[in-house]
Amino acid sequence: MIEGFQTDGRGRVDGRVVRGERTRRAILQRAAEIASMDGLEGVSLGRLASELHLSKAGVVGHYGSKEELQLATVEAATRTFADAVVTPAFETPPGLGRVWALCDCWISYARRRVFPGGCFFLSVSTEFDCRPGRVRELIADARRRWLAVYRQAIDEAQQQSEIDRTVDAVQLAYELDALAMAANLDAQLLDDIGAYDRAAHGMLARLRAVATNPSALPPIGHVTESPS
Amino acid sequence: MIEGFQTDGRGRVDGRVVRGERTRRAILQRAAEIASMDGLEGVSLGRLASELHLSKAGVVGHYGSKEELQLATVEAATRTFADAVVTPAFETPPGLGRVWALCDCWISYARRRVFPGGCFFLSVSTEFDCRPGRVRELIADARRRWLAVYRQAIDEAQQQSEIDRTVDAVQLAYELDALAMAANLDAQLLDDIGAYDRAAHGMLARLRAVATNPSALPPIGHVTESPS
DNA sequence: CCTACCGATCGGTAGG
DNA sequence: CCTACCGATCGGTAGG
C-alpha cells in the first residue's frame, strides 16, 4: 500500500508511518524465511508475532487476513529472488554469456542460502500446487515469469547466433531449470552439497552442446564457488 | 506388525484381525493420497477419521502417534511407487532399454496420477527437508534408493557397452531424475500437461547422446501416451 | 473400535 | 500497535 517515506502537509516525516513500514518489511522477510523452511502454512500469525516480539493483532493488522499475508510474502520473496538472481545475471550482456549467468547466479543463490530453507519457490510451489486460490496463482505467475526470463535470454543468444537456432528455447529453459530444482532437492533433503556441482556440470554440458562457440563458456570442470 | 492372515489355535481366521488389516490399509492409502495433495502435515487424525468414517481414536489406535502414522504412510507410498514404476520397468532386461523403461514408467506414473496430487515423494521431500527427525530420514532413504536404482541400471548398460563407459552414472541418474521432477512441478502448478512430453524428450535426447546404438531407443519425437 | 475429554494452537475479532 | 476473547481444530489420552 504505502511505499517510501510519507510526509505530512509541511514536509515532515511521520514517525509512525516509518515504524509501520519497518515492521511490515520485518514481517515479510521473516515470513519468507519461515516459508522456505516450513512452508507458507508454517507461517502462523502466532509464530510470526512471538518471533518478532509483536502481538498477533499487530501482525494481522498489517494484512487483514492470512491469505493477504501469504500473498504479500510471495511478492516479497519474488523481489528478493529478482535481486539475488535476475539483476546480477543481467549485468552480463545478452547472448550465451547471459544464459550461463542465469544458471550460475541461480546456483549461487541456492548455495548462499538466500532463504534459509533453500529455494523459497520450490517449497511453496509443491505446497500450493493442489490448493486452488489466489496464492497458487501468484506462485504460478512467478514460475512462468522465471521460465520466460530463461527463454528470452536463450532467444537473444539465438538471434546473435551464439546458440544453435534450431534449438527449442522452451525446452532448453525447462532443462536448465530442472537441473536447478533437483540440486535444491538433493542439497536440502540429502545434505548433498555436491548436487550444486552436478547442476552446474549438467547446465554447462547442455549449453556447450548447443553453443556455436563452446569455448566462450567456462571449462567443463569449472565449479562455481562464490560468483561475484 | 501383523502381516497376512492370522489364525486361532484351530486354524480359523480371526475376523477382527482381518478387519483391522483392512482398516490399516485404508488409512495408509488415504493418508498417502492426502499427503500428495496437502503434505504429510495435511494428514490430520481428525481429517482421516472423518473421511474414513472412523473416530479419531480409531485412527490413532493403529499407530500410536502422528509420527508413527507418517512413517507408515511413507512406507506405504514407497510400496505403491515400487509397484507402479520399478516393477514394470524391471520387466525390461538390464541394459539401455531398462534405463529408458525407468524414465518411461516414471512419466506414466506421473501422468496416470497414481497419487492424486502428483508425485508423493516430491511433495513430502520439500515439506520435510528442513524438519529433522525420523520422517525426514525415511524420505531421504527412499530418494537415495530411487537414485541408486537409476544408477545401477545405467551401470549395467555400461557393462553391456550399450552406454558410453566414460559417462558418470551418478550424473546421468541425477539429470534424468531432474527432468522428471520438473515435469511434475509444471504439470501440477502450471496445469501444463506438455511438461511430460518435455521430460520424455529431454530424457531421450540425453540417452541418445550417450548410447552406443541410439537407434535402439524410440524415435526422438516419440511421446509416451499410456505405456503398458 | 467407541465417547468424552485434555491443553495447545489456529485464524480472526472487539474494543481501545 | 495492545489485551482479551471467540469457535474450530490440532495431537493425544482415559476409560470402556
Short mmCIF file of N, CA, C and O (backbone and C1' of nucleotides) in Angstrom, two decimals, chain A residues 23 55 57, chain D residues 1-3:
data_model
loop_
_atom_site.label_atom_id
_atom_site.label_comp_id
_atom_site.label_asym_id
_atom_site.label_seq_id
_atom_site.Cartn_x
_atom_site.Cartn_y
_atom_site.Cartn_z
N THR A 23 8.19 -2.35 10.33
CA THR A 23 7.54 -3.55 10.85
C THR A 23 7.03 -4.43 9.72
O THR A 23 7.22 -5.65 9.72
N SER A 55 2.34 -8.57 19.05
CA SER A 55 1.11 -9.32 19.34
C SER A 55 0.55 -9.86 18.03
O SER A 55 0.89 -9.38 16.95
N ALA A 57 -2.38 -9.53 16.91
CA ALA A 57 -3.14 -8.46 16.25
C ALA A 57 -2.21 -7.48 15.55
O ALA A 57 -2.56 -6.89 14.52
P DC D 1 3.98 -1.63 14.29
"O5'" DC D 1 2.75 -2.12 15.17
"C5'" DC D 1 2.85 -2.86 16.34
"C4'" DC D 1 2.12 -2.15 17.46
"C3'" DC D 1 1.38 -3.11 18.38
"O3'" DC D 1 2.29 -3.69 19.29
"C1'" DC D 1 0.07 -1.16 17.93
P DC D 2 2.07 -5.17 19.85
"O5'" DC D 2 1.02 -4.95 21.03
"C5'" DC D 2 1.37 -4.10 22.12
"C4'" DC D 2 0.15 -3.89 23.01
"C3'" DC D 2 -0.51 -5.18 23.47
"O3'" DC D 2 0.04 -5.57 24.72
"C1'" DC D 2 -2.15 -3.62 22.67
P DT D 3 -0.23 -7.07 25.25
"O5'" DT D 3 -1.72 -7.01 25.81
"C5'" DT D 3 -2.10 -6.04 26.77
"C4'" DT D 3 -3.56 -6.23 27.16
"C3'" DT D 3 -3.91 -7.63 27.65
"O3'" DT D 3 -4.85 -7.52 28.72
"C1'" DT D 3 -5.21 -7.13 25.72
#
